[in-house]
Coordinates of N, CA and C in Angstrom, one line a residue:
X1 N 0.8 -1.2 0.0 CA 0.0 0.0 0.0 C 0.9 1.2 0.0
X2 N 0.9 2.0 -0.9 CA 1.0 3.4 -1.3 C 0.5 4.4 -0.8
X3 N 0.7 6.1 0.5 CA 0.3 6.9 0.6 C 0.8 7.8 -0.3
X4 N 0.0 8.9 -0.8 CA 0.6 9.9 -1.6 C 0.6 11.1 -0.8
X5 N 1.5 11.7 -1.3 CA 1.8 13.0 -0.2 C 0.3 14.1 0.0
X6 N -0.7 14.0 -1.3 CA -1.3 14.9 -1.0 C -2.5 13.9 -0.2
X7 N -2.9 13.0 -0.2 CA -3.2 12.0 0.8 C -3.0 12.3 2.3
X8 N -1.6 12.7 2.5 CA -1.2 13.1 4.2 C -1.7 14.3 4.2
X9 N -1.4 15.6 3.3 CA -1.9 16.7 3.4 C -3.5 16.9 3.8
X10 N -4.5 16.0 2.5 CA -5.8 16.2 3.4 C -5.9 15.9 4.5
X11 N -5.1 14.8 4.8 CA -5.3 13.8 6.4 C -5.5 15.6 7.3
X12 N -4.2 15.9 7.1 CA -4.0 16.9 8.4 C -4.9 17.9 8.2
X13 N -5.5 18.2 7.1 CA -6.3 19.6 6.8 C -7.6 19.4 7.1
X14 N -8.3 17.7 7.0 CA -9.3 17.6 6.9 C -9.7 16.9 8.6
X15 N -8.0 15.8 9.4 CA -8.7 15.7 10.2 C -8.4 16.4 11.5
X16 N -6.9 16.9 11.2 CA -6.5 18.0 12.1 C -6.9 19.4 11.9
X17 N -7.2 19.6 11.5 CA -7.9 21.5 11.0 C -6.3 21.9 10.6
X18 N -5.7 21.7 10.6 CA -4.5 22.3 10.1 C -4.8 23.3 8.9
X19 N -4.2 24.5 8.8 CA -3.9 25.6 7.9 C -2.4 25.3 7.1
X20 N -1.6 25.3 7.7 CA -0.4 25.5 7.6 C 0.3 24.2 8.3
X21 N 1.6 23.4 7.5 CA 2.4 22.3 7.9 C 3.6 22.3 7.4
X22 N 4.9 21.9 7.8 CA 5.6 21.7 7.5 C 6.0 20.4 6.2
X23 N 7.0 20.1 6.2 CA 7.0 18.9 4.7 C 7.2 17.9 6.0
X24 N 8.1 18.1 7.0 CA 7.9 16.9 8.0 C 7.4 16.4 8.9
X25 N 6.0 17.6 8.6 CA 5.0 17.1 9.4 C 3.9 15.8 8.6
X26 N 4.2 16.3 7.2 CA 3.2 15.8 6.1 C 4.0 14.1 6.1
X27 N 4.9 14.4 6.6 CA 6.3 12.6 6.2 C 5.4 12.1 7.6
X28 N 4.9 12.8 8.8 CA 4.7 12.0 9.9 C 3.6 11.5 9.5
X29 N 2.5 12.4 8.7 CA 1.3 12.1 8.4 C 1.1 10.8 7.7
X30 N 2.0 10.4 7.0 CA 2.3 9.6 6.0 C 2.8 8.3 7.0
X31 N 3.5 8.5 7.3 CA 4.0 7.1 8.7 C 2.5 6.8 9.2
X32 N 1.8 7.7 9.7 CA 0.8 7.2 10.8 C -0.5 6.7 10.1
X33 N -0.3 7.0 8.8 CA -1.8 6.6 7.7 C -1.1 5.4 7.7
X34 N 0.4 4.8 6.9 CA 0.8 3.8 6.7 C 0.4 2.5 7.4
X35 N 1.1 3.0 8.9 CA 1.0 2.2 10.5 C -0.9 1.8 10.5
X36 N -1.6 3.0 10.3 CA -2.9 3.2 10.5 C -4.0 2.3 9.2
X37 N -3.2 1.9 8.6 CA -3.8 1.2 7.4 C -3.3 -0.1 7.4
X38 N -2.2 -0.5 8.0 CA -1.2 -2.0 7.6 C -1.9 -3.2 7.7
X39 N -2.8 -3.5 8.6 CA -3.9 -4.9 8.4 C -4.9 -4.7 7.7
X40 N -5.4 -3.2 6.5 CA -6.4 -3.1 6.3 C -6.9 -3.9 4.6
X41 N -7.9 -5.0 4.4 CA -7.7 -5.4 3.1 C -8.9 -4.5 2.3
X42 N -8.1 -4.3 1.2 CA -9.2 -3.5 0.8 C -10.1 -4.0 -0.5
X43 N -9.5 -5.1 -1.3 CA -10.5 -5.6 -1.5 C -11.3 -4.7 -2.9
X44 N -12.3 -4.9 -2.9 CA -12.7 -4.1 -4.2 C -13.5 -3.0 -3.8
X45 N -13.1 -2.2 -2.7 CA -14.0 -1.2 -2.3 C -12.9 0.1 -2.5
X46 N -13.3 1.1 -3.0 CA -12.6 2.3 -2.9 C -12.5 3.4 -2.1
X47 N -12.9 3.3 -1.2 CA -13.1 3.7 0.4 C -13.5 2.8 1.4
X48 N -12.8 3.4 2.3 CA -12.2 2.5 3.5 C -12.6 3.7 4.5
X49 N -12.9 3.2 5.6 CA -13.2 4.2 7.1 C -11.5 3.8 7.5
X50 N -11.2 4.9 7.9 CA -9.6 4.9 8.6 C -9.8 4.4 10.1
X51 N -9.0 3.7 10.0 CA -9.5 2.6 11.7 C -9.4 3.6 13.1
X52 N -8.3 4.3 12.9 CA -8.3 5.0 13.9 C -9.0 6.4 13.8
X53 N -9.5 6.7 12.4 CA -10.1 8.2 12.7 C -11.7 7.6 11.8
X54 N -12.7 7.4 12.6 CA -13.8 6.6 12.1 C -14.6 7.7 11.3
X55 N -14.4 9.0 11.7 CA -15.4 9.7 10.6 C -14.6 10.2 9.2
X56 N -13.6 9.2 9.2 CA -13.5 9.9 7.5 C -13.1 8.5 7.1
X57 N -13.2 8.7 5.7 CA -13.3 7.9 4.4 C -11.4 8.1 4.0
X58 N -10.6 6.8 3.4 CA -9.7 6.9 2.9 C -10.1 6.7 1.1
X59 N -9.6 7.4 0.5 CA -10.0 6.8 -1.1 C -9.0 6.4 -1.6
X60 N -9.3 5.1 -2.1 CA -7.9 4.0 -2.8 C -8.3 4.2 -4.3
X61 N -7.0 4.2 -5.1 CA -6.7 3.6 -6.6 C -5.7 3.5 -6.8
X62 N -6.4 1.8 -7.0 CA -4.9 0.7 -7.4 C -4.3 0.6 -6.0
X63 N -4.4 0.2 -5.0 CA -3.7 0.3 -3.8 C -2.7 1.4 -3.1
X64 N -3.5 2.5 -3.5 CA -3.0 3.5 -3.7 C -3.6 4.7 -2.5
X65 N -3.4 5.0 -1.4 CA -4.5 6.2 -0.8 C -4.3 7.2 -1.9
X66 N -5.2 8.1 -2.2 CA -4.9 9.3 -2.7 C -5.6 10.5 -2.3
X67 N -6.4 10.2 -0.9 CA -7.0 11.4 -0.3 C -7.8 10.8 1.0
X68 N -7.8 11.6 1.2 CA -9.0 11.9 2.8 C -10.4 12.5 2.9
X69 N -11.7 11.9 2.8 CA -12.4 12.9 2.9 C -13.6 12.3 4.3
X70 N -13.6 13.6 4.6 CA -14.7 13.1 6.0 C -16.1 12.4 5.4
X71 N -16.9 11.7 6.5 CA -18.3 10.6 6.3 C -19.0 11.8 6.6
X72 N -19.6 11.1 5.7 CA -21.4 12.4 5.8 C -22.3 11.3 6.6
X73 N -23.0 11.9 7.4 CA -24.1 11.5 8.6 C -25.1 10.8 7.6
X74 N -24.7 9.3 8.0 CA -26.1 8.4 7.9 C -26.1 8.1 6.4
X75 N -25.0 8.3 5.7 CA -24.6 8.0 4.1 C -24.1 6.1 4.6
X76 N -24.5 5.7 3.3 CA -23.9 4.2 3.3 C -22.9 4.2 2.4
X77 N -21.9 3.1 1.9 CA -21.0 3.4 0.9 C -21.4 2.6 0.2

């Protein structure tokens, strides 16, 4: 499994409110999705609930995260 850098960036913007980050904060973000993803199978779904942050959605292509976006209330996937 593959994180992409702008992957870590939504992470922090969407689930930290972050404005503003460093590039090594975006490398930590990237460690903790990795760590945060490692038993996850994904199978033929292109979103995934992130285990440790349950209100948002990871979006996969090709085993690939390529973003972050938060769950809308009471949506199914």
């Amino acid at each position: 499994m593959h994180i992409t850098y702008h992957a870590a960036k939504r992470f922090l913007e969407r689930v930290f409110e972050f404005t503003s980050y460093s590039k090594e904060q975006i490398v930590n973000a990237m460690k903790l999705l990795e760590r945060d993803l490692l038993n996850v199978e994904l199978r033929s779904k292109s979103r995934v609930v992130l285990p440790s942050f349950p209100n948002f959605h990871g979006v996969f292509v090709e085993e690939t995260l390529v973003t972050v976006i938060p769950k809308r209330p009471n949506a199914t996937l």
